[in-house]
Tab-separated table of C-alpha atoms in Angstrom:
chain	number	residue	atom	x	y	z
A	5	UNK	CA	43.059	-196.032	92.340
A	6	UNK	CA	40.017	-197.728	93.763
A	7	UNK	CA	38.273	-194.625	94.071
A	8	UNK	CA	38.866	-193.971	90.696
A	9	UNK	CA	37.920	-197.135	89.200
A	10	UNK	CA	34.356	-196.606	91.028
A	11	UNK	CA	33.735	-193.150	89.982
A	12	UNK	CA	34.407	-194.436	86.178
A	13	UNK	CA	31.478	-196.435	85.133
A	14	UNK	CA	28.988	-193.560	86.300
A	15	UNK	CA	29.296	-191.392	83.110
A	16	UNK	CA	28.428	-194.518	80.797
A	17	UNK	CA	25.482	-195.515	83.114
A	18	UNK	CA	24.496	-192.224	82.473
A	19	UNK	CA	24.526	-192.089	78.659
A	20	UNK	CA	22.860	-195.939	78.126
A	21	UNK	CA	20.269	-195.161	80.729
A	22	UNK	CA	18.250	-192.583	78.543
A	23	UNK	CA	19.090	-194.219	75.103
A	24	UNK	CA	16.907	-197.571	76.032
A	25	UNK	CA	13.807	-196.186	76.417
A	26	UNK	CA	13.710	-193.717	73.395
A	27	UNK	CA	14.267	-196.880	71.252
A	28	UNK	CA	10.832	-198.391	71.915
A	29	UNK	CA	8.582	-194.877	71.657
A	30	UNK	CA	9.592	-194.521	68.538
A	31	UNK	CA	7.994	-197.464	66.664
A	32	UNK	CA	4.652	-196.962	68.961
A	33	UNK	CA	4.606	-193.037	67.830
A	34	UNK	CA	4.536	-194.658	64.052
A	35	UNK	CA	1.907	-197.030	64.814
A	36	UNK	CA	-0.551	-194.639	66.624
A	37	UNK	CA	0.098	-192.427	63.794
A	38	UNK	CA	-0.402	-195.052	60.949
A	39	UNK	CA	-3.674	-195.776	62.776
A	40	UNK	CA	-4.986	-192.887	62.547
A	41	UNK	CA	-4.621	-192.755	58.916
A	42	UNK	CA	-6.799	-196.004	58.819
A	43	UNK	CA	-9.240	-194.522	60.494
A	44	UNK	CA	-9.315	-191.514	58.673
A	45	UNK	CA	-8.824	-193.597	55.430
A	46	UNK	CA	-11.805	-195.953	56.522
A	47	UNK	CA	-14.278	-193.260	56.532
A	48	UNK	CA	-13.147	-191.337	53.163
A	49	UNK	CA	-13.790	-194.820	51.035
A	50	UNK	CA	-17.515	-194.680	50.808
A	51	UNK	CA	-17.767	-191.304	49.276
A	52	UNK	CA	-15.125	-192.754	46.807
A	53	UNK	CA	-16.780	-196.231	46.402
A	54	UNK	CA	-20.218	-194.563	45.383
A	55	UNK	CA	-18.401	-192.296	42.545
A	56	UNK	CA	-16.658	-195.335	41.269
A	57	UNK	CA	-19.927	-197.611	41.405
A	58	UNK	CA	-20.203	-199.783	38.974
A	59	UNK	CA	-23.548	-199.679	36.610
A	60	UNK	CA	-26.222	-201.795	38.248
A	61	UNK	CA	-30.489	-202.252	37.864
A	62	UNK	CA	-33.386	-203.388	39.420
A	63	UNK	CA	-36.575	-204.244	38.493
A	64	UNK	CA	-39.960	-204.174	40.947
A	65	UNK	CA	-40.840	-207.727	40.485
A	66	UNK	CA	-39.084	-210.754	38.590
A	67	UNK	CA	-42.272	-212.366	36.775
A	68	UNK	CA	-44.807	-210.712	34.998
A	69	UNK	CA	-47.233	-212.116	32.008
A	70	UNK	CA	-46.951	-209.972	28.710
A	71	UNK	CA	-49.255	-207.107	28.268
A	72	UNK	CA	-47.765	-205.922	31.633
A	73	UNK	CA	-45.132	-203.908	32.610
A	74	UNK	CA	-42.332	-203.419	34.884
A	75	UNK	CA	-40.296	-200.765	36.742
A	76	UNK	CA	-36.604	-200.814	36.562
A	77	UNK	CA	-34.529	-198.807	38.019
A	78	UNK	CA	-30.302	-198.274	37.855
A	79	UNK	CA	-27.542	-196.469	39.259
A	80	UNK	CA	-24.323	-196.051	39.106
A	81	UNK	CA	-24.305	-195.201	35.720
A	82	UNK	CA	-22.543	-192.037	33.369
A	83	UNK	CA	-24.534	-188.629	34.119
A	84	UNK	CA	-26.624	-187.855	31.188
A	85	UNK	CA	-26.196	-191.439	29.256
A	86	UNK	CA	-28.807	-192.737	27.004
A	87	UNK	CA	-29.225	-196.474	28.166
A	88	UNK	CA	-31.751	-199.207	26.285
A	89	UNK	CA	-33.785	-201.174	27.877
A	90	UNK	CA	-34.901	-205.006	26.573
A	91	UNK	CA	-36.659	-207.753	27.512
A	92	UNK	CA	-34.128	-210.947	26.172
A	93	UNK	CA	-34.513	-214.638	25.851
A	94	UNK	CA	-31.944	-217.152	26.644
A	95	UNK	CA	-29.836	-215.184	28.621
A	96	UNK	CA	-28.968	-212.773	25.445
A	97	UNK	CA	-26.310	-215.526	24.937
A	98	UNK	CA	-27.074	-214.288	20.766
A	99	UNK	CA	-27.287	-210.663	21.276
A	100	UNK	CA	-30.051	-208.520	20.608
A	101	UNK	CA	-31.384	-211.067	18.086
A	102	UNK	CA	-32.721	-212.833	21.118
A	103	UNK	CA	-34.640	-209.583	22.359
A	104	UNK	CA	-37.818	-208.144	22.040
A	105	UNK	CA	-36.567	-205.451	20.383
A	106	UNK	CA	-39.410	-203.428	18.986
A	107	UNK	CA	-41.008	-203.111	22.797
A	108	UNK	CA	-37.734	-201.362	23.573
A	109	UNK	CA	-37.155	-198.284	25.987
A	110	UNK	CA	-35.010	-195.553	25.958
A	111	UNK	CA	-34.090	-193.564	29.181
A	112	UNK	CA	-31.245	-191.027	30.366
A	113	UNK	CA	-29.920	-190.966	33.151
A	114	UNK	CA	-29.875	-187.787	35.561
A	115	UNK	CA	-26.914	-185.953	36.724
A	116	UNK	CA	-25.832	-188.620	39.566
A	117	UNK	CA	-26.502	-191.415	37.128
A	118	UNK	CA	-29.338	-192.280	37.757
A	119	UNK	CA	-32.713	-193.497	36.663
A	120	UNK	CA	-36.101	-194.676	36.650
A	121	UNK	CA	-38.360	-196.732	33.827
A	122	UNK	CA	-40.983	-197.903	32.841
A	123	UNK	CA	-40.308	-201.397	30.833
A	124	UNK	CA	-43.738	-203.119	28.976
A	125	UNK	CA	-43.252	-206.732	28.825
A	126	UNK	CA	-43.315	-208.078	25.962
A	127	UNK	CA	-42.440	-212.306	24.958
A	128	UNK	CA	-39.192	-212.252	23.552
A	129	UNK	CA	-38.354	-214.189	20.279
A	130	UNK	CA	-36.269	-216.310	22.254
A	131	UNK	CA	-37.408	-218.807	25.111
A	132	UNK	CA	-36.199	-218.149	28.740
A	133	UNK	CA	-34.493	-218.147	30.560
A	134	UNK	CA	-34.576	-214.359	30.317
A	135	UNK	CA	-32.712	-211.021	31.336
A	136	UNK	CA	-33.603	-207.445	31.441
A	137	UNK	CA	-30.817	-205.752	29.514
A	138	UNK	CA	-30.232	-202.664	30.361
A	139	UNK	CA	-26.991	-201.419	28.065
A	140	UNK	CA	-25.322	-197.990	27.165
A	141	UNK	CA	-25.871	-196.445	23.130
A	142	UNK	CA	-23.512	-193.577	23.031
A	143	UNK	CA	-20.468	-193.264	24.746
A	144	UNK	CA	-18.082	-196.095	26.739
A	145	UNK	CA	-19.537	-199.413	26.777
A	146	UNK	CA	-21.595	-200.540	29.365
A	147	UNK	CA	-24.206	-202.482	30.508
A	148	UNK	CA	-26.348	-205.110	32.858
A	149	UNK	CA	-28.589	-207.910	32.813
A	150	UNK	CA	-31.397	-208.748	35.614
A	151	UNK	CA	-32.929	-212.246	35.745
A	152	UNK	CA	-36.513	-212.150	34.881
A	153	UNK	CA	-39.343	-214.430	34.157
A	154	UNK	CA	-41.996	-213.726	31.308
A	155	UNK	CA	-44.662	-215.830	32.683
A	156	UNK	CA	-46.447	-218.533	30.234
A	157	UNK	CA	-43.274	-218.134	28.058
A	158	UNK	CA	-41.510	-220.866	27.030
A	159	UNK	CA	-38.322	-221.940	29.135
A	160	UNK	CA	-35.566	-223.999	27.307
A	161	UNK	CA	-32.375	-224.941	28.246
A	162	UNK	CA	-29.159	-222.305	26.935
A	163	UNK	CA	-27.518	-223.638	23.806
A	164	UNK	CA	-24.670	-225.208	23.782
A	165	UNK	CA	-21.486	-223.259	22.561
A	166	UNK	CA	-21.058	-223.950	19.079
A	167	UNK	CA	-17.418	-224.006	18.496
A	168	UNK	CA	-15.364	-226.221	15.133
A	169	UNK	CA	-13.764	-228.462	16.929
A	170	UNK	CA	-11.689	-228.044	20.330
A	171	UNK	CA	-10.767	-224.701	19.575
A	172	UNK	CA	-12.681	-221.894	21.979
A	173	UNK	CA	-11.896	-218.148	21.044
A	174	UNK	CA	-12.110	-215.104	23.113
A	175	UNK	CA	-11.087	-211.898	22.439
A	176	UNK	CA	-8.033	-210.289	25.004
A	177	UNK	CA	-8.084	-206.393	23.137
A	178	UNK	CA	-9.821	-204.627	20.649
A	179	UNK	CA	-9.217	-200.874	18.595
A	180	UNK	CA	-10.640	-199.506	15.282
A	181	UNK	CA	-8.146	-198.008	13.034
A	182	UNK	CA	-8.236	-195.488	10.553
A	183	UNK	CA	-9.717	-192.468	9.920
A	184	UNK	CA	-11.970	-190.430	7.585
A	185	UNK	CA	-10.715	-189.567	4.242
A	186	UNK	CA	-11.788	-186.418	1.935
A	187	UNK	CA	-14.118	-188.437	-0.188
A	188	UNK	CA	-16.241	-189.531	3.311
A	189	UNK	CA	-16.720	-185.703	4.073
A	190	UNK	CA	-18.527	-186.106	0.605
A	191	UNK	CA	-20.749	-188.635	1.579
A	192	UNK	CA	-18.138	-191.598	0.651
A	193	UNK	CA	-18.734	-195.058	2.597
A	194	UNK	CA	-16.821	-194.634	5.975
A	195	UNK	CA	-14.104	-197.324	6.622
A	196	UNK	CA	-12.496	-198.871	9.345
A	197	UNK	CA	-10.711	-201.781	10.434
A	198	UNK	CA	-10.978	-203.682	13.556
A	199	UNK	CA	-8.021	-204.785	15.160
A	200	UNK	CA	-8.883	-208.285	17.664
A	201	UNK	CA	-6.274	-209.594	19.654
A	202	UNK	CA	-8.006	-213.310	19.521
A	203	UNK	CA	-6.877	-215.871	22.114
A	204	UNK	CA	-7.555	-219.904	21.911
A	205	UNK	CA	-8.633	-221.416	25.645
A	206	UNK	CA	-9.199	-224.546	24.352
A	207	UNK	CA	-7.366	-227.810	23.034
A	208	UNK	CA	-7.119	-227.905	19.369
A	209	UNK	CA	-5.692	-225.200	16.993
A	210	UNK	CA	-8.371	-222.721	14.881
A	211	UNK	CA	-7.699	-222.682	11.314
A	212	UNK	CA	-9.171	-220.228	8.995
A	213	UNK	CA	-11.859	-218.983	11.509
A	214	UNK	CA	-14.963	-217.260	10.578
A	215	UNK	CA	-15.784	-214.773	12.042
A	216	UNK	CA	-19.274	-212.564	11.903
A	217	UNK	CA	-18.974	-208.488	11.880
A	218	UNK	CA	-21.772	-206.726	12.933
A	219	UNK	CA	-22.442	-203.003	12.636
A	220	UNK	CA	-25.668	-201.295	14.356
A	221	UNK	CA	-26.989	-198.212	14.934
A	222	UNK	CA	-28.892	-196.529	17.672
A	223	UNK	CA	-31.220	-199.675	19.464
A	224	UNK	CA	-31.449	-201.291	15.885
A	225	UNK	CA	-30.278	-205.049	16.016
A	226	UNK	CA	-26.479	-205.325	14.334
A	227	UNK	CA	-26.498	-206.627	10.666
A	228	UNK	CA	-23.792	-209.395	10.541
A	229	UNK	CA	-21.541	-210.035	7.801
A	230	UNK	CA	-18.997	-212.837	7.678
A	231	UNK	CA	-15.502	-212.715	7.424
A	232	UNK	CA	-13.035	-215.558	6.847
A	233	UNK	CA	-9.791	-215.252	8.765
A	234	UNK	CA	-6.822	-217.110	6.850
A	235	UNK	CA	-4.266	-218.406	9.628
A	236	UNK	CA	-4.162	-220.396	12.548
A	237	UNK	CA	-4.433	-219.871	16.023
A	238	UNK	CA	-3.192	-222.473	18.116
A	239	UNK	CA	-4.004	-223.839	21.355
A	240	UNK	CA	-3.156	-221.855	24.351
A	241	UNK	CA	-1.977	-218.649	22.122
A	242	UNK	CA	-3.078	-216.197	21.027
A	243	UNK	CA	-3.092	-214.053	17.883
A	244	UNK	CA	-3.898	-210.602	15.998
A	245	UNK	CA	-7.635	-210.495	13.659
A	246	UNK	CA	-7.328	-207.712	11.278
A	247	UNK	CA	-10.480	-207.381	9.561
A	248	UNK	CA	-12.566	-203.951	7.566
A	249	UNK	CA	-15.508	-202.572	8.231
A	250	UNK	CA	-17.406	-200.485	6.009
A	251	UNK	CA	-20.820	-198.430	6.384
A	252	UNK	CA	-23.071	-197.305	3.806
A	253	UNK	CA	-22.410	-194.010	2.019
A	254	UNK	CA	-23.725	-191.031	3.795
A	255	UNK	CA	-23.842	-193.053	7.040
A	256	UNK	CA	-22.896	-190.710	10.210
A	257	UNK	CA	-23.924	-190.751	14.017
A	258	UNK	CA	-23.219	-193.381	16.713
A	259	UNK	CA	-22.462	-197.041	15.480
A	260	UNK	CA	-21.475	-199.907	17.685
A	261	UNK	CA	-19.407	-202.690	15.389
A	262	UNK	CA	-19.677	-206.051	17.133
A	263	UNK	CA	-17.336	-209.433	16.656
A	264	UNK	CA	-19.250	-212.843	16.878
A	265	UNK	CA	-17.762	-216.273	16.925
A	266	UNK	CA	-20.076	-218.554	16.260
A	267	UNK	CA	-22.966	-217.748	19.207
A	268	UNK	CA	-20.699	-216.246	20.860
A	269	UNK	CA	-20.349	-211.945	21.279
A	270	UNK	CA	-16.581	-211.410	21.660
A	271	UNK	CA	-16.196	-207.926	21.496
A	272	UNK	CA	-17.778	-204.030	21.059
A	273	UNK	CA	-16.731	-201.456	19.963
A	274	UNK	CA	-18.466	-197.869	19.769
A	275	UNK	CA	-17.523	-196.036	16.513
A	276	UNK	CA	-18.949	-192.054	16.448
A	277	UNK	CA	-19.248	-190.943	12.566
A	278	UNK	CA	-19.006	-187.408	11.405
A	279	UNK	CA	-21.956	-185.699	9.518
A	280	UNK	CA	-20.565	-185.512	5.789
A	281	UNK	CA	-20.772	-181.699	5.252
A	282	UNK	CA	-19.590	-181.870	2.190
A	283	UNK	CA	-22.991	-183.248	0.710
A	284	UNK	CA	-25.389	-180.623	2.760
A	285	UNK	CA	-22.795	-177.761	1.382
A	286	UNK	CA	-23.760	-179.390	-2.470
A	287	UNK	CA	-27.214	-179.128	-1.856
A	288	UNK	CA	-27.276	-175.888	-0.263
A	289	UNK	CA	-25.041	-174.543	-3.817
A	290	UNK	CA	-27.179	-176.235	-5.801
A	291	UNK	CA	-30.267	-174.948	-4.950
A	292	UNK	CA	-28.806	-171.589	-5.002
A	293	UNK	CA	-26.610	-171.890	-8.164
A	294	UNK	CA	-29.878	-173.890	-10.168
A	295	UNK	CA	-32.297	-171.096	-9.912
A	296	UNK	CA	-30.119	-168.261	-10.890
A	297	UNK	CA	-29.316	-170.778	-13.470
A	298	UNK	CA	-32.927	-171.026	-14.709
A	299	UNK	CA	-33.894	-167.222	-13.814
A	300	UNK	CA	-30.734	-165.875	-16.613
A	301	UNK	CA	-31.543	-168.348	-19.525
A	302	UNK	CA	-35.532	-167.091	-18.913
A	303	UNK	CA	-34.336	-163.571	-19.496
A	304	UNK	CA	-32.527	-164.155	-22.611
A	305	UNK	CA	-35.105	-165.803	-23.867
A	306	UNK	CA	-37.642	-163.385	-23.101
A	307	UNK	CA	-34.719	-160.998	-24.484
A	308	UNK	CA	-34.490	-162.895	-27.699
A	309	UNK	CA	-38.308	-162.968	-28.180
A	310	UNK	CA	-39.321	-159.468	-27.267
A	311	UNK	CA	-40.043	-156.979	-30.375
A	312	UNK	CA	-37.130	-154.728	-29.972
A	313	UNK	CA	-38.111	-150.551	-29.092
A	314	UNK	CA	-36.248	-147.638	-29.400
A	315	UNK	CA	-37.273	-144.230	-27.401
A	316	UNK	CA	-37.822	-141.044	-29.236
A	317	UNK	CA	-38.290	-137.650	-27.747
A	318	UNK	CA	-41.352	-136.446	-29.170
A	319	UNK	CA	-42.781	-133.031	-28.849
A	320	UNK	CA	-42.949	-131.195	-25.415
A	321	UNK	CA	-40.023	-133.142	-24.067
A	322	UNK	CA	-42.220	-136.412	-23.988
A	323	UNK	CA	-40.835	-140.002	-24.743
A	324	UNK	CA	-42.694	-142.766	-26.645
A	325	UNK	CA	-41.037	-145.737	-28.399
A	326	UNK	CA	-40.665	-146.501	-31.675
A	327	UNK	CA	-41.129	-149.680	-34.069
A	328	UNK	CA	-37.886	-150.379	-35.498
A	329	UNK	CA	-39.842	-151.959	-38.068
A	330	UNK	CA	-43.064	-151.354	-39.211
A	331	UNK	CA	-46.516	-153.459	-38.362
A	332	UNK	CA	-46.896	-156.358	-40.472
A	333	UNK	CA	-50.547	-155.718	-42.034
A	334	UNK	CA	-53.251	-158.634	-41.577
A	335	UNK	CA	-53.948	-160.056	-44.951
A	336	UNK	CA	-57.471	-159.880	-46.408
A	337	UNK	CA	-58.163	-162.563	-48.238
A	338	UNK	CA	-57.912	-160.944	-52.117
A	339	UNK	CA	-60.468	-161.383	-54.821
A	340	UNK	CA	-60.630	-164.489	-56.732
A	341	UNK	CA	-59.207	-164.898	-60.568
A	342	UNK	CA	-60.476	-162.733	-63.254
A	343	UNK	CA	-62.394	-160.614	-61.155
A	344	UNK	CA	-62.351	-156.862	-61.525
A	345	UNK	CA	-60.303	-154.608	-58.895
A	346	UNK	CA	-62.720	-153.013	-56.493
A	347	UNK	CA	-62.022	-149.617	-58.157
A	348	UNK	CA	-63.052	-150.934	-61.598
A	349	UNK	CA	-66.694	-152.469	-60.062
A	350	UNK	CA	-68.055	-149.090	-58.302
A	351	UNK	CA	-65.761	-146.161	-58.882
A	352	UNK	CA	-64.555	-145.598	-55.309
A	353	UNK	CA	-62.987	-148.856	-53.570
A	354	UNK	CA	-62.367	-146.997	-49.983
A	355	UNK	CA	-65.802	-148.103	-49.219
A	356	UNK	CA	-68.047	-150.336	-50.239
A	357	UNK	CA	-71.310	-148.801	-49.114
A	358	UNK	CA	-70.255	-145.411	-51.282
A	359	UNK	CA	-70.355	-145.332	-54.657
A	360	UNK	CA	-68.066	-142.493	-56.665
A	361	UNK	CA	-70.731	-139.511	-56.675
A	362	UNK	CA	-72.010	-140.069	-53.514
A	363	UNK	CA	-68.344	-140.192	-52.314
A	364	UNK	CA	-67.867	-136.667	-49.817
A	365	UNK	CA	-66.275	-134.560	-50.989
A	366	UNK	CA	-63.831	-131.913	-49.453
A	367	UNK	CA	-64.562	-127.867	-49.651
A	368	UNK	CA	-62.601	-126.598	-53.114
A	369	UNK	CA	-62.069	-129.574	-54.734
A	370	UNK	CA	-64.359	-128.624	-57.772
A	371	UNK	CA	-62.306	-125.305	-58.010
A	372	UNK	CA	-59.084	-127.611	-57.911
A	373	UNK	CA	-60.328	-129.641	-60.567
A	374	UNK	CA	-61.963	-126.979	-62.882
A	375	UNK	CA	-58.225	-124.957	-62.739
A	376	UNK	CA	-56.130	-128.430	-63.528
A	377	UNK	CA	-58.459	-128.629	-66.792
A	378	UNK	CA	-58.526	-125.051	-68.052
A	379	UNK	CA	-54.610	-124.545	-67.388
A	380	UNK	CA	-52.663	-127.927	-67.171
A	381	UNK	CA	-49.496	-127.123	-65.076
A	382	UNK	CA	-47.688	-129.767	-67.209
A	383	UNK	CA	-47.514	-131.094	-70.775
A	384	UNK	CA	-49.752	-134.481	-70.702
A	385	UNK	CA	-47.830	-137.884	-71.581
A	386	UNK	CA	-50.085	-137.779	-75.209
A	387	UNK	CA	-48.879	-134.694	-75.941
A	388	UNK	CA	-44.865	-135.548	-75.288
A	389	UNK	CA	-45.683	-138.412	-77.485
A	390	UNK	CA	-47.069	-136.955	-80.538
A	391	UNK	CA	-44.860	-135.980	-83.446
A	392	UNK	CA	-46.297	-132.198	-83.483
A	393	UNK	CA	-44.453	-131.472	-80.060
A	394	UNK	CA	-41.317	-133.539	-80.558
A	395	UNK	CA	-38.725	-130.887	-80.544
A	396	UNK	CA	-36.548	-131.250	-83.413
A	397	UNK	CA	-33.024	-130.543	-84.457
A	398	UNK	CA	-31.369	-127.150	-85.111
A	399	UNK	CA	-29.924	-127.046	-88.530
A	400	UNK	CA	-29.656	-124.916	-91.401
A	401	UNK	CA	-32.532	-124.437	-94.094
């Protein structure tokens, strides 16, 4: 029985032996494996990180006087965007009102998005301190300021925020809505409206806000119209601004409509307008359709006017045309009262410069004449007249 009992406990010595070391080899097998996803994760990033780079510029110096200029250069940007460049006072805390706008510059970016400019400085209408913006015009919105100095240009301290009263407004979300109709494919004002979800941050409610839409085009400053917001927002919540926008008729390209509370930019939104077709296909009709127009009623009138021909087959197989009516004769002036016919002053009134025996004469006439005299063909209107010949009635005697 002893012997027994000994040889028992062998098996199960057996069987826990192996299981206690497999238990720990596991968990290190994991962690050399997740580390060498790290490391291989740690060297993919940067590759990632510079596709995913956010828009960024530099300029060659921060101070320069005006009449100079500056290089700035960018990357990080969308491949083939056309960016604007400004030189803006006051941090651009109002927009592009507060930028020298007309010294502007234009550049697009290569396919890495990247780029390279040339920026003349210029004093901006603003005092400094000022920025270098350097913003997107087609496409997704995007953009970035660089401190910069204009040198002998006034400095100021920034504004305060103008706000009502406690109230302080910025916008969570923004969307246009709508779409184009019929009538804006004919050149019809385009219409949209932009949908602001509005929050309050500060301590006292908004009621009936005002708010300023502006709508601009290309590097062209916005043109802000107000709008009057009837509700209330109050502190700490937040609410949804409805409010239109309309362009001017036969507007179309790429618009940007902006929301302003008081100084203050909330929100931009890009808006892309369709080319109203229907206008170019009007003109191109009309300036077919006019014409043809002009060229039919000139024929019938030269139709109506002409002297109207007919063709005749003459002799030999030949065609001429004929008068349908004949010439109208000029009119000589005629003789004046009581004067004698031309016939009864010389003889002969064919032609003046003959008189009637120097008048020539044709070969026979004389014979003609002579044989009319000596044998009249027909009883004269004398002799039909006179009682002798007048035939008279059969009777008896």
């Amino acid at each position: 029985m002893t012997g027994r009992t000994d040889a028992l406990p062998a098996p199960a010595a057996l069987t826990r032996a192996p299981r206690r070391p497999r238990a720990p080899r596991r968990p290190g097998a994991l962690l050399a494996v997740l580390a060498l996803l790290v490391l291989a994760l740690g060297t993919a990033p940067p590759t990632r990180a510079a596709a995913a780079e956010r828009p960024s510029a530099t300029v060659s110096k921060h101070e320069a006087g005006a009449g100079g200029t500056v290089t700035v250069s960018g990357r990080g940007w969308r491949p083939r965007a056309l960016l604007m460049l400004l030189i803006c006072g006051q941090n651009m805390i109002g927009g592009t009102n507060s930028c020298a706008n007309s010294d502007g510059r234009a550049v697009t970016t290569d396919p890495k998005g990247a780029f390279r400019q040339k920026l003349p400085v210029a004093e901006p209408p603003k005092p400094c301190p000022c920025v270098i913006h350097v913003a997107t015009v087609t496409g997704e919105a995007a953009s970035a300021d660089v401190p910069f100095r204009v040198a002998g240009h006034p400095v100021a301290p920034l504004p305060k925020e103008e706000e009502t009263g406690g109230e302080r407004l910025r916008a969570l979300s923004a969307r246009l809505d709508g779409s184009s109709g019929v009538l804006t494919w004919f050149g019809a004002p385009p219409q949209r409206r932009l949908v602001v979800t509005v929050a309050n941050l500060g301590s006292a409610p908004a009621r009936d806000p005002v708010f300023e839409v502006g709508t601009s085009h290309g590097v062209f400053a916005p043109s802000w119209e107000e709008h009057q917001w009837r509700g209330t927002i109050p502190a700490g919540k937040k609410a949804q601004v409805k409010l239109d926008v309309e362009l001017s008729a036969g507007a179309h390209g790429d618009y940007r409509v902006s929301l302003r509370y008081g100084r203050k930019v909330l929100v931009e939104q890009p808006w892309s307008v369709g080319r109203p077709w229907g206008v170019t296909l009007f003109w191109i009709l009309l300036c077919v359709v006019v014409p043809a127009a002009v060229f039919r009623i000139g024929m019938a009138v030269v139709d109506r006017v002409r002297p109207r021909t007919t063709v005749v087959a003459g002799r030999g197989g030949r065609h001429r045309s004929a008068r349908l009516w004949p010439r109208r004769a000029s009119r000589a002036p005629g003789p004046p009262s009581g004067a004698p016919p031309p016939a009864e002053r010389g003889g002969g009134g064919a032609l003046p410069w003959f008189t009637a025996d120097t008048l020539p004469r044709a070969p026979g006439t004389e014979a003609r004449r002579a044989a009319q005299t000596h044998h009249p063909s027909a009883p004269s209107q004398e002799n039909r007249e006179s009682p002798e010949n007048r035939p008279t009635p059969k009777g008896t005697t």
